[in-house]
Coordinates of C-alpha atoms and ligand atoms in Angstrom, one line a residue:
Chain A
X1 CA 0.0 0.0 0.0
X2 CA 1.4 3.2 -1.0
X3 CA 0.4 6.9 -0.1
X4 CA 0.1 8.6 -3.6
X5 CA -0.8 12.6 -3.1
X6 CA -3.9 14.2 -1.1
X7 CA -7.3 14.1 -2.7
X8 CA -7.7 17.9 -2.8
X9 CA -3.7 18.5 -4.5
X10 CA -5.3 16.0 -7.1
X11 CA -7.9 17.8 -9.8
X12 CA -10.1 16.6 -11.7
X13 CA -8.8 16.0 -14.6
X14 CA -5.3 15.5 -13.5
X15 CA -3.1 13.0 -13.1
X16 CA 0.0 12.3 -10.5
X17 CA 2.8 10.1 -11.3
X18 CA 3.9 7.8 -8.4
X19 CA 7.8 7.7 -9.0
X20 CA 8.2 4.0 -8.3
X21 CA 10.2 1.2 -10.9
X22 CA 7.9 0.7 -12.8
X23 CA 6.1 4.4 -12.5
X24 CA 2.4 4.4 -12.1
X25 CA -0.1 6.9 -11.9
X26 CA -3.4 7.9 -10.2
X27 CA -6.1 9.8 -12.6
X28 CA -8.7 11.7 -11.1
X29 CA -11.6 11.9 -14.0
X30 CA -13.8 14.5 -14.8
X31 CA -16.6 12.8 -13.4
X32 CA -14.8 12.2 -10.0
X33 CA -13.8 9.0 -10.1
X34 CA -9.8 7.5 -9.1
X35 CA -8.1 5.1 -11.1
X36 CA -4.7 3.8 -10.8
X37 CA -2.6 2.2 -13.9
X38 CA 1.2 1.6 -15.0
X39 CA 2.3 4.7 -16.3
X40 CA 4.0 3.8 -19.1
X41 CA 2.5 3.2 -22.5
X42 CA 2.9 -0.7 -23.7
X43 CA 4.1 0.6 -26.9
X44 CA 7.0 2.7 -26.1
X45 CA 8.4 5.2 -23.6
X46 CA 6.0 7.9 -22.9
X47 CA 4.4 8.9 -19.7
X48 CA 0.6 8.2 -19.7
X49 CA 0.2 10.9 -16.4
X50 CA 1.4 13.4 -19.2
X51 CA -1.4 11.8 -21.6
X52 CA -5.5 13.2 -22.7
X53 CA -7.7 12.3 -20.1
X54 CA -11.3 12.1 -21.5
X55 CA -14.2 10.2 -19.5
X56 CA -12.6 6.7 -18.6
X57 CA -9.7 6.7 -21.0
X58 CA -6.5 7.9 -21.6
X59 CA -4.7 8.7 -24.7
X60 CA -0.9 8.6 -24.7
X61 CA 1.0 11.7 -25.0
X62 CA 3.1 10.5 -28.3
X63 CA 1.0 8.1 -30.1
X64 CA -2.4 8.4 -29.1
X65 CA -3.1 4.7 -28.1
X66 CA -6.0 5.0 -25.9
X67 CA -6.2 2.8 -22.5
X68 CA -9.2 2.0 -20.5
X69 CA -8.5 3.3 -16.9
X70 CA -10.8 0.6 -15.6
X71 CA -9.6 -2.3 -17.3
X72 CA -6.0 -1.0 -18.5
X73 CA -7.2 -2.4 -21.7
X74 CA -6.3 -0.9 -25.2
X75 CA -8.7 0.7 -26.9
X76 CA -7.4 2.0 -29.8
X77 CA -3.5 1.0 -31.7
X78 CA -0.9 1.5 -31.7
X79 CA -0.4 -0.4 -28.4
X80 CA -1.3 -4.4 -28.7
X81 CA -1.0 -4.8 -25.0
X82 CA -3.0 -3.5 -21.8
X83 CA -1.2 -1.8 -19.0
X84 CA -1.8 -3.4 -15.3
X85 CA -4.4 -1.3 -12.8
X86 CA -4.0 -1.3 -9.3
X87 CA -6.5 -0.7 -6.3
X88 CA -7.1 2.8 -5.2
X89 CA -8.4 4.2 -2.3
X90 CA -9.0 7.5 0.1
X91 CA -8.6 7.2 3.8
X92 CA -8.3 10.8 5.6
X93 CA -8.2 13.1 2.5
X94 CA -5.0 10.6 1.5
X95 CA -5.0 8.9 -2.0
X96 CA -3.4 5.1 -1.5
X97 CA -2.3 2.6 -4.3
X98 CA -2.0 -1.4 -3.8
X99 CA -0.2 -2.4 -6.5
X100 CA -1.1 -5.4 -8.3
X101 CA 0.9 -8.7 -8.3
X102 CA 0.5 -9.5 -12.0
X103 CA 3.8 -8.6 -14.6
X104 CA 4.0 -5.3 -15.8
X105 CA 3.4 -4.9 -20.3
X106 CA 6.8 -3.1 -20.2
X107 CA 7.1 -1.2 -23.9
X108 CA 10.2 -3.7 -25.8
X109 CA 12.9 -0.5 -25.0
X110 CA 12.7 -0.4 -21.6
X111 CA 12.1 -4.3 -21.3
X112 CA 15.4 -4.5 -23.2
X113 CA 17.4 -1.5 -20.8
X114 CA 15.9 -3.4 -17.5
X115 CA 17.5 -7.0 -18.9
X116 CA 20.8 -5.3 -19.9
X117 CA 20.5 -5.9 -23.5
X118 CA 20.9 -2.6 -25.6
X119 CA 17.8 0.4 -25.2
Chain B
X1 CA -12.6 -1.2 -48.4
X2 CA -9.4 -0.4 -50.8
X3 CA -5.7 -0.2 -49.2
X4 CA -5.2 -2.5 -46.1
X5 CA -3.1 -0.3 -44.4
X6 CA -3.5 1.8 -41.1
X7 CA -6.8 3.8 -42.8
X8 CA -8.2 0.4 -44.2
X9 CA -8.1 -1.0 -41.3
X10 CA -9.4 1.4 -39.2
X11 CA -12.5 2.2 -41.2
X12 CA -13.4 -2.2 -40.7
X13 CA -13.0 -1.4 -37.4
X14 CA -15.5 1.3 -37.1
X15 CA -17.8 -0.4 -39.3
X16 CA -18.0 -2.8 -37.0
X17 CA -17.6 -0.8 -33.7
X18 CA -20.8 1.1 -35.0
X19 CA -22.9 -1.5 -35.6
X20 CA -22.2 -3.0 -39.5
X21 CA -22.9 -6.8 -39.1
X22 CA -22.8 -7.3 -43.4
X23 CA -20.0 -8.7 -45.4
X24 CA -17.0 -7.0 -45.1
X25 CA -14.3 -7.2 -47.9
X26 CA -10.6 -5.3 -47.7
X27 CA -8.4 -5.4 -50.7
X28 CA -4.6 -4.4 -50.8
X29 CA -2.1 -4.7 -53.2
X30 CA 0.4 -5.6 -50.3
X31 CA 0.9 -9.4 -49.5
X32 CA 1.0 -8.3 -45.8
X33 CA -1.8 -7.7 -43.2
X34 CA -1.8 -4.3 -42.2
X35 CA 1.5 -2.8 -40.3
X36 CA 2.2 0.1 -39.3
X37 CA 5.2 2.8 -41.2
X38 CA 6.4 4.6 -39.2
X39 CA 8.7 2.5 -37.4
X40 CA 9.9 1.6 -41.3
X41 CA 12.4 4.9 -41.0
X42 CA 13.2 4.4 -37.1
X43 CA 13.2 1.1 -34.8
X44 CA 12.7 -1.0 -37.6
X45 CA 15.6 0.5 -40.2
X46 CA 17.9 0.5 -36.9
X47 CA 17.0 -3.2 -36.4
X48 CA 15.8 -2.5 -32.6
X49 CA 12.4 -4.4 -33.4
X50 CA 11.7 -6.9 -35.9
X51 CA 8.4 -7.8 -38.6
X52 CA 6.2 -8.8 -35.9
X53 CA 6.4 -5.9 -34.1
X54 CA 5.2 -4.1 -36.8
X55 CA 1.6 -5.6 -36.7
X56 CA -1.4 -3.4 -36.1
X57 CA -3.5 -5.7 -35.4
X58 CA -3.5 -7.8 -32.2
X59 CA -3.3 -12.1 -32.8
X60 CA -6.9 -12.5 -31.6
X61 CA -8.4 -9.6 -33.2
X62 CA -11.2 -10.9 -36.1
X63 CA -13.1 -8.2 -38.0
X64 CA -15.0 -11.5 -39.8
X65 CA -13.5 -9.7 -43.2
X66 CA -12.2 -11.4 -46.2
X67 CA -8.9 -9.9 -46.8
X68 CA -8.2 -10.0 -50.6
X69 CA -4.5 -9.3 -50.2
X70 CA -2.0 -9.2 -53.3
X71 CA -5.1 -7.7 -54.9
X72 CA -4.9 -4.4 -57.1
X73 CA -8.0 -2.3 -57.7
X74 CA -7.8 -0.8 -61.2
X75 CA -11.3 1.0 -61.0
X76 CA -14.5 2.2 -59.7
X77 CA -17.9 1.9 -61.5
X78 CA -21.0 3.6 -59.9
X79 CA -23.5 1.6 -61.7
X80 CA -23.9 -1.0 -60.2
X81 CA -21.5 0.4 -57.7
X82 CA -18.3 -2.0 -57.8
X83 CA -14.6 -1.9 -57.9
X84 CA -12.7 -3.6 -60.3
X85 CA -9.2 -5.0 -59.6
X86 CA -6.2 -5.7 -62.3
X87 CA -6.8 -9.5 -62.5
X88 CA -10.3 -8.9 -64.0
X89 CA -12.6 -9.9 -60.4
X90 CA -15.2 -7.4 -59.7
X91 CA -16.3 -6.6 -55.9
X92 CA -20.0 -5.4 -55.5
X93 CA -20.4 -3.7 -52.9
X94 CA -23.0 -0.9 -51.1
X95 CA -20.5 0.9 -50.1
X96 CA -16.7 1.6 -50.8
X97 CA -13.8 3.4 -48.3
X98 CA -11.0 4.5 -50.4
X99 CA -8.1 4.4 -48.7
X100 CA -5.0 3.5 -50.7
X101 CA -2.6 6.0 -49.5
X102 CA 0.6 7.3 -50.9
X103 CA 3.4 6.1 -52.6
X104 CA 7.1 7.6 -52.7
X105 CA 7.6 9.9 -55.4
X106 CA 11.1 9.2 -57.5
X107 CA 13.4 11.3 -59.2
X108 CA 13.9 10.4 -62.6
X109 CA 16.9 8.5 -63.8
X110 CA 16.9 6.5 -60.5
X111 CA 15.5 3.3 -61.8
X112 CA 17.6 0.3 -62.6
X113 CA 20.9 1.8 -60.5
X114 CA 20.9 -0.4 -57.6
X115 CA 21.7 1.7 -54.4
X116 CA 19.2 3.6 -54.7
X117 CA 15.5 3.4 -52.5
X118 CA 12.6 5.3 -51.5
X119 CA 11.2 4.0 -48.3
X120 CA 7.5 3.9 -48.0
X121 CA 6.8 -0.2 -47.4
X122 CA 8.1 -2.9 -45.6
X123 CA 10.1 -4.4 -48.6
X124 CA 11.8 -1.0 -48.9
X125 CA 12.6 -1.0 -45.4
X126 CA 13.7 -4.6 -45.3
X127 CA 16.3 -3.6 -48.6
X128 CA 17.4 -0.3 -47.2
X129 CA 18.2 -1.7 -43.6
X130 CA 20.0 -4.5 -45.5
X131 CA 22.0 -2.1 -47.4
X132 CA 22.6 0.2 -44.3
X133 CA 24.0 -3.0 -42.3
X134 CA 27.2 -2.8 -45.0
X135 CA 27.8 0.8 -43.7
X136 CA 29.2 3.3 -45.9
X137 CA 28.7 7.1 -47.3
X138 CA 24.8 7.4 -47.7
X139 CA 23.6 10.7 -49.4
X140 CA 19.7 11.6 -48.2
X141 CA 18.0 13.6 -51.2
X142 CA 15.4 15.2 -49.2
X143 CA 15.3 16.9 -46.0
X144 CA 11.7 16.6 -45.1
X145 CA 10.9 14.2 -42.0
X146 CA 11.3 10.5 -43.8
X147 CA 14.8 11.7 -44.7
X148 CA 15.4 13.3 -41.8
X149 CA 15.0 10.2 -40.0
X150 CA 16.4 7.9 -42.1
X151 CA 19.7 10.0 -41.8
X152 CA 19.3 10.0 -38.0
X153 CA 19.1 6.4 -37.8
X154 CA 22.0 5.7 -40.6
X155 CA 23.8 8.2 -38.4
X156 CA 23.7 5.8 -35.1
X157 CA 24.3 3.0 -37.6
X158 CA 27.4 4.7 -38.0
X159 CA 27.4 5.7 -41.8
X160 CA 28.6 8.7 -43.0
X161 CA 25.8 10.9 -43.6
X162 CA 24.9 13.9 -45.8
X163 CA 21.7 15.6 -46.7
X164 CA 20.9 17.5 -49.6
X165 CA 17.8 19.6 -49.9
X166 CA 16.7 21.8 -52.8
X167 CA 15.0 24.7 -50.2
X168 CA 17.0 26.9 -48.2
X169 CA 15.4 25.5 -45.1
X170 CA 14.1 21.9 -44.8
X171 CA 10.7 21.3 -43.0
X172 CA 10.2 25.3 -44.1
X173 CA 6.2 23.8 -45.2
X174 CA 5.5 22.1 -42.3
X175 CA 7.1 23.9 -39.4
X176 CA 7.4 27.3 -41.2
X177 CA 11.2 28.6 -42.0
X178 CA 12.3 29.4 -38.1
X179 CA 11.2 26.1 -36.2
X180 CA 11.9 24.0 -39.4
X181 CA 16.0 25.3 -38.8
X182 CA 15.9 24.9 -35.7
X183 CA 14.8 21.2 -36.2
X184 CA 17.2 20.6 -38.9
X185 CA 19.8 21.7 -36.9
X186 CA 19.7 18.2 -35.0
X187 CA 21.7 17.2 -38.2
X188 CA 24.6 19.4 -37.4
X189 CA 24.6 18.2 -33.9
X190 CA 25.2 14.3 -34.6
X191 CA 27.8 15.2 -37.2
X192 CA 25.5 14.6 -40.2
X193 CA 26.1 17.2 -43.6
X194 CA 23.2 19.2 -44.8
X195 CA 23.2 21.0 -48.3
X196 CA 19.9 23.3 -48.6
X197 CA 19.2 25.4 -51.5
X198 CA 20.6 23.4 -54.0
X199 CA 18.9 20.8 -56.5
X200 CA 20.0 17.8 -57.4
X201 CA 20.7 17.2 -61.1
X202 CA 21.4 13.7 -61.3
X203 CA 22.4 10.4 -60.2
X204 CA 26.1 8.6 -61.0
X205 CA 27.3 5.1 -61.6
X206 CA 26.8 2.3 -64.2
X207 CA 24.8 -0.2 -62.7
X208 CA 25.1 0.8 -58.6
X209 CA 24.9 4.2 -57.5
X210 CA 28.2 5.9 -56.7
X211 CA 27.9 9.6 -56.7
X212 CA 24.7 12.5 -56.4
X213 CA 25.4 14.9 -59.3
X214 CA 24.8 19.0 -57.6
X215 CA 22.7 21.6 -59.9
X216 CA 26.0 24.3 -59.1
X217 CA 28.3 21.2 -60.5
X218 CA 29.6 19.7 -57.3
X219 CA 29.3 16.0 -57.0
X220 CA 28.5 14.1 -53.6
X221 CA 30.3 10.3 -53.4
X222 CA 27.9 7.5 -52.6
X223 CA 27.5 4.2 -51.8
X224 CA 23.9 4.3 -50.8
X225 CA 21.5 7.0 -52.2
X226 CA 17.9 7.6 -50.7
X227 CA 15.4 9.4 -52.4
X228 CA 12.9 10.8 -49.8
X229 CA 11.0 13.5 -52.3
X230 CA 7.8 13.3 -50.8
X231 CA 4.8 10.8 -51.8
X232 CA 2.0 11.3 -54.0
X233 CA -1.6 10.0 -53.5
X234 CA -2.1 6.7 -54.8
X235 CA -5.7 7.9 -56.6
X236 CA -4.8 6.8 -60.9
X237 CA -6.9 3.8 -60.6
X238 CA -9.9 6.2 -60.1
X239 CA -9.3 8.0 -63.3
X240 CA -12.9 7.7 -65.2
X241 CA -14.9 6.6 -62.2
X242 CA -16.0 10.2 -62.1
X243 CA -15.1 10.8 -58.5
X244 CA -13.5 14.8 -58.2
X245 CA -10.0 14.4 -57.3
X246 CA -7.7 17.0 -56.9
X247 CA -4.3 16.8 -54.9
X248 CA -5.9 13.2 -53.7
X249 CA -9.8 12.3 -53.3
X250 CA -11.8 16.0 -52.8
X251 CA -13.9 15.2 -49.9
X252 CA -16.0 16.5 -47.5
X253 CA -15.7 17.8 -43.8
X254 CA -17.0 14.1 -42.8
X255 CA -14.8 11.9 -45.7
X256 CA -17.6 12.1 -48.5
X257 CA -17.2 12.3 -51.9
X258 CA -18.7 13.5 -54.7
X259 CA -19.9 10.2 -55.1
X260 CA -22.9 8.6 -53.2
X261 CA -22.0 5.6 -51.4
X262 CA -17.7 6.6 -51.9
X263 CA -15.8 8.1 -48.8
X264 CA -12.1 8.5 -48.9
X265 CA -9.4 8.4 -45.7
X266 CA -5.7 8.8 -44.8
X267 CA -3.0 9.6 -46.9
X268 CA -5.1 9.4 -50.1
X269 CA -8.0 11.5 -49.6
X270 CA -8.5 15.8 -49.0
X271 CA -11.0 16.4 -46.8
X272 CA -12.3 19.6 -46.5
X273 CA -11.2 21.5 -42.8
X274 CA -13.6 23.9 -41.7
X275 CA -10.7 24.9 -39.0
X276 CA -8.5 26.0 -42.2
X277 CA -11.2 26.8 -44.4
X278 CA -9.7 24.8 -47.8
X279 CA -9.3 21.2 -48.3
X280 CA -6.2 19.4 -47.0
X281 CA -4.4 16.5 -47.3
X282 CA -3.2 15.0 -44.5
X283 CA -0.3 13.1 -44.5
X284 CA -0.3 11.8 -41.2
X285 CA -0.6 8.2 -38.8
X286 CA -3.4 9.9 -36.0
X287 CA -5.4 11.5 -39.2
X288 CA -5.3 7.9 -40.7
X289 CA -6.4 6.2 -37.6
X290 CA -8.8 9.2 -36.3
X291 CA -11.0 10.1 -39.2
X292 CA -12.3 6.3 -40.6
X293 CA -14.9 6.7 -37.5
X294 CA -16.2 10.1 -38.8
X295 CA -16.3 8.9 -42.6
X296 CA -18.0 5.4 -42.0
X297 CA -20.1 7.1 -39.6
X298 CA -21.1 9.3 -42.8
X299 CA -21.2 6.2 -45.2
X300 CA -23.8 4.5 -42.8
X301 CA -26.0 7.2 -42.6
X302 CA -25.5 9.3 -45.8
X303 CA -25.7 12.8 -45.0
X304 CA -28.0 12.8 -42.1
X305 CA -25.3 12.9 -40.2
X306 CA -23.8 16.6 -39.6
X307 CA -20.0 16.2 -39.4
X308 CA -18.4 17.4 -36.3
X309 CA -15.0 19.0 -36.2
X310 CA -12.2 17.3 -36.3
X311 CA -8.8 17.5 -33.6
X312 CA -6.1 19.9 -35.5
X313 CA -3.7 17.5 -37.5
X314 CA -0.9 15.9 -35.0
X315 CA 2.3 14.2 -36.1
X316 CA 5.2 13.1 -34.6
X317 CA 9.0 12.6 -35.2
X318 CA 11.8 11.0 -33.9
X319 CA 15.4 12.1 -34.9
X320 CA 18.6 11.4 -33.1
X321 CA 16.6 10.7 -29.4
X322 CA 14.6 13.6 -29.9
X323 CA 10.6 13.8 -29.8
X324 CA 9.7 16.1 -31.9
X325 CA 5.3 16.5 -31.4
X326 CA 3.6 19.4 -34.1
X327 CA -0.2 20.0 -34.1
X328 CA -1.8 22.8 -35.9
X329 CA -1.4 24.9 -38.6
X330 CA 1.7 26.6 -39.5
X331 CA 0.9 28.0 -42.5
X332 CA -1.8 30.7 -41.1
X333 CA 0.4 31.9 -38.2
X334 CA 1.9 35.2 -38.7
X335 CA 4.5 34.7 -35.7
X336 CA 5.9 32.2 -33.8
X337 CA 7.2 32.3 -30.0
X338 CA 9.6 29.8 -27.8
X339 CA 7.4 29.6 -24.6
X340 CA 9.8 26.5 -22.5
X341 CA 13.2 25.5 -23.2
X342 CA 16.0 26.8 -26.0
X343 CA 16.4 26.1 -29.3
X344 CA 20.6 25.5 -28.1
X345 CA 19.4 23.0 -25.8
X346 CA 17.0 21.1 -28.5
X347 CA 14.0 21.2 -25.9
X348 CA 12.0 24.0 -27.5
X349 CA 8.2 24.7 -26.8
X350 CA 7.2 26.9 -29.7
X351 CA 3.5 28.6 -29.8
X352 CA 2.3 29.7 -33.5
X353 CA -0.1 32.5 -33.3
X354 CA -2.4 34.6 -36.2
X355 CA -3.6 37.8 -34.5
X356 CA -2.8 36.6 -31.0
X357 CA -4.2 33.0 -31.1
X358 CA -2.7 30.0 -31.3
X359 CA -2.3 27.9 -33.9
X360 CA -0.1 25.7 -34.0
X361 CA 1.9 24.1 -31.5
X362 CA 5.5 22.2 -31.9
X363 CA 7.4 20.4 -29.0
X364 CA 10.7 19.0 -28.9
X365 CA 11.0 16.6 -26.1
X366 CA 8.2 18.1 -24.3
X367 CA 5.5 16.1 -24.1
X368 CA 4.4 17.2 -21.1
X369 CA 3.5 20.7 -22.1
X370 CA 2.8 19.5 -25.6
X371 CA 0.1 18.2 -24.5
X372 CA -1.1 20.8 -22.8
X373 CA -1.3 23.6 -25.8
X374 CA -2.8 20.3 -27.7
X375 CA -5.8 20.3 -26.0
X376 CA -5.9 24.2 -25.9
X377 CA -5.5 24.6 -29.8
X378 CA -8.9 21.5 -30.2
X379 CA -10.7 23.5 -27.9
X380 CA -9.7 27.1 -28.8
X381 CA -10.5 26.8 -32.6
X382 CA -13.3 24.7 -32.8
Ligands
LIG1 C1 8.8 5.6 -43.4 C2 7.6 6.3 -42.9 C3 7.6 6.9 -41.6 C4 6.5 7.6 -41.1 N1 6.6 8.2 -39.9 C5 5.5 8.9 -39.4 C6 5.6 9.5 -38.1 O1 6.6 9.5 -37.5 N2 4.5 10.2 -37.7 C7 3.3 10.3 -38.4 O2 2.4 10.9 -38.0 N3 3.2 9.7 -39.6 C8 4.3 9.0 -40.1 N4 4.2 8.4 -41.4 C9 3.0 8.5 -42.1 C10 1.9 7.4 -41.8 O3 2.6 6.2 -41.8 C11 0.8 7.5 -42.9 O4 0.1 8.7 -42.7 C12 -0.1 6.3 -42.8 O5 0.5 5.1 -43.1 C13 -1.3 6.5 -43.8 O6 -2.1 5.4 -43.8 P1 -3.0 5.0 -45.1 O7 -3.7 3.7 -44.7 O8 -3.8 6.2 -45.4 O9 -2.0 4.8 -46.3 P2 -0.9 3.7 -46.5 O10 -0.3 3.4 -45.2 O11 0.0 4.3 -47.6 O12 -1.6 2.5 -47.1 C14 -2.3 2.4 -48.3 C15 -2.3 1.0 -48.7 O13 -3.1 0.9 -49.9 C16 -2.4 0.1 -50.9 N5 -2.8 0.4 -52.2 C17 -2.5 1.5 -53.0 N6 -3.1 1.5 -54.2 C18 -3.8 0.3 -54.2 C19 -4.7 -0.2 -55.2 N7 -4.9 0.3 -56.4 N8 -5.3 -1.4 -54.9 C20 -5.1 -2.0 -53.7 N9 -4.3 -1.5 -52.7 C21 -3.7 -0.3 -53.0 C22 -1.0 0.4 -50.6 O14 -0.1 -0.6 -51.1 C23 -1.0 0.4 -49.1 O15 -0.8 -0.9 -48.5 C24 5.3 7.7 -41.9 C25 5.3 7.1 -43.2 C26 6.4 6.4 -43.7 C27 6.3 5.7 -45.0
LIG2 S1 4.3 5.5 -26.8 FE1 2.2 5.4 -26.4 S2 1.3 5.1 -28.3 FE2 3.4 5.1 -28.7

């Protein structure tokens, strides 16, 4: 369980990046709702926190695959694979994460960079 | 659907996304199922990721299409509405998505000197990565974005690079003459020669390439020549079908043409911007992938429909580890400003304005804030 950011430093609309290996971030959607996923698109290195937010999706910064923030699903290419979400939550005004168990869809350059190979 | 590429595909996804449950036929000259280009003149040419990675469409996706691949349309008829393709088979159908892209424009004299390529498939990638692998002094005609990249990566290859463009400044069109120089000046910084305002008159060598021949006489050694002159719509097997095309398919705000039952997407087709105010043809992978929703929205309803307005055109590029992001206009701004960053420091947030408001946007490793002015320039000018 990890303390993320404070429910009123968090808009809506906004998104805060949890600097952890791998990063993941907490979105705050228009309509009020928290959602927690990998912050890093499945198709190469870009910073979903720094993506579109529009109703329950978000659409990466570079390429504009879209990802379901409930499901981490892709919903539109060029990603093939869905990022992980984790469990949110609020207790006293404080946004926590509980990261999931399951492996990370690292994008191939950073998969290659974290087994040593060339990035 | 014609072209199985990125648009192709795209519009059989809509169809069926919105609700078309008929038969569904995609033709494509290409032997391959669709994958995507732009990795053709980055990751792919540098040999980071392989064929497979170049999908676009995930293993258990089904679309319950029949894929007529290897197949070339040679025409449209209207009555009975049909296309035709080169082997003589005719394809009935109630309605028809054109979207067979672009293809590299040449130089002439280039064919039948081996050395030379145009990049703008997978087979040309697969030569010209071959070819790159042997190293050598590779001379880019061209210094829009394919070349550009293709000299960045031939760069970290390790080749010996140069660049020769025929306008004083390269990316002048798209960026406008101040940001497109401070692009091109990545070149300079990775030790890669660029020429600019001088043409190229010719090619050298008997059978394999060995030297570009300069319009003011000077003549560039060779081993490895790419031409990367632009592409031009792929739209001659319309001729006669009485469908208006101009610089590609003339179409409307929402993909239709002037032919009932015919929308046009991607690279091939002009649709008309109401943001701009003229028709444009959009060269670009999110335009591709974005407007197939609006147009088969409009071929399933024919006009009842009113079109909304789509984002501002977005591209990307990647040269030497920089992310270069452009959305907008260029062209109608009469100034430009560096908001973040330095152009020295090649991290430059640069605003395009006409008469105070934005219009364009261009970010160079600044995705961050790119994003930002993105949303601003959709919601400002709509
Ligand atoms: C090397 C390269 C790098 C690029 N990099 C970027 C980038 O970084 N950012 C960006 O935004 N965009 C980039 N692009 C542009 C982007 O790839 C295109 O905008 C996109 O591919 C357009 O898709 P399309 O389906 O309209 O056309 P295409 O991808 O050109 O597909 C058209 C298909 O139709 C087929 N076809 C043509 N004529 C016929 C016929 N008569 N019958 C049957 N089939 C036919 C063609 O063979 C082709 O398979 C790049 C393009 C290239 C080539
Ligand atoms: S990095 Fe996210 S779509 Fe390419």
């Amino acid at each position: 369980m990890i303390p993320a950011c404070r429910l009123v430093d968090l808009s809506r609309g906004e998104a805060h990046r949890l600097d952890i290996d791998p990063p993941v971030s907490v979105f705050h959607t228009d309509d009020g709702e928290l959602f927690a996923i990998d912050d890093t698109c499945t198709h190469q290195d870009a910073s979903l926190a720094d993506g579109w937010l529009e109703g329950c999706e978000v659409e990466c910064p570079l390429h504009a695959s879209k990802f379901n923030l409930k499901t981490g699903a892709v919903d539109a290419p060029p990603a093939k694979l869905p990022v992980r979400t984790h469990e949110v939550f609020v207790e006293d005004g404080m946004i926590y994460v509980r990261l999931s168990t399951a492996a990370p869809n690292l994008p191939p350059c950073i998969a290659a960079r974290l087994a040593g190979g060339v990035a | 659907m014609v072209g199985a590429s990125l648009a192709g595909l795209s519009a059989a996804r809509s169809l069926r996304k919105q609700g078309y449950d008929g038969r569904l036929v995609v033709i494509g000259d290409e032997l391959h199922r669709p994958y995507d280009r732009p990795p053709l003149s980055k990751e792919f040419l540098a040999g980071g990721i392989g064929e497979a990675d170049l999908a676009l469409e995930p293993d258990d996706e089904d679309l319950q299409a029949e894929w007529l691949l290897g197949a070339r349309a040679a025409g449209l008829d209207t009555t009975p509405r049909a296309v035709r393709l080169t082997d003589g088979r005719e394809v009935r159908a109630d309605g028809i998505v054109i979207a067979t892209g672009a293809s590299a424009r040449t130089l002439p004299g280039m064919d039948g000197l081996s050395g030379v390529h145009t990049l703008r498939t997978l087979d040309d990638a697969r030569a010209l990565r071959d070819e790159l692998a042997r190293g050598g002094r590779l001379v880019v005609i061209g210094g829009g974005f394919i070349g550009a990249e293709v000299a960045s990566t031939a760069c970290a290859l390790g080749l010996d690079v140069t660049i020769v463009e025929a306008a004083p400044t390269p990316l002048a069109g798209p960026l406008g003459a101040t940001m497109g120089s401070i692009v091109s000046a990545l070149h300079a910084d990775h030790g890669v020669r660029l020429l600019c305002g001088v043409g190229v008159k010719g090619l050298s060598g008997e059978t394999r390439v060995d030297a570009v021949l300069m319009e003011d006489g000077r003549s560039l050694p060779a081993d490895i020549v790419v031409v990367g002159v632009g592409a031009r719509p792929c739209v001659d097997w319309l001729a006669g079908s009485g469908v208006d095309i101009d610089d590609g398919v003339t179409c409307g705000a929402d993909g239709r043409t002037s032919l009932a039952g015919v929308v046009a997407v991607g690279d091939c087709a002009s649709w008309y911007d109401p943001r701009a105010g003229t028709h444009r043809r959009v060269e670009h992978w999110t335009g591709a992938r974005e407007r197939p929703d609006a147009a088969v929205a409009a071929l399933l309803s024919w006009g009842e429909s009113e079109p909304g307005v789509p984002r501002p055109p977005y591209f990307w590029s990647d040269q030497y580890g920089v992310k270069i992001q452009f959305a907008g206009y260029a062209s109608r701004a009469d100034s430009v400003t560096i908001e973040e960053g330095a152009a020295g420091d090649r991290n430059v947030l640069a605003v395009y304005r006409r008469a105070g408001h934005p219009v364009a946007v261009l970010g160079m490793n600044q995705p961050r804030l790119f994003m930002r002015w993105r949303k601003q320039l959709a919601a400002n000018t709509s």
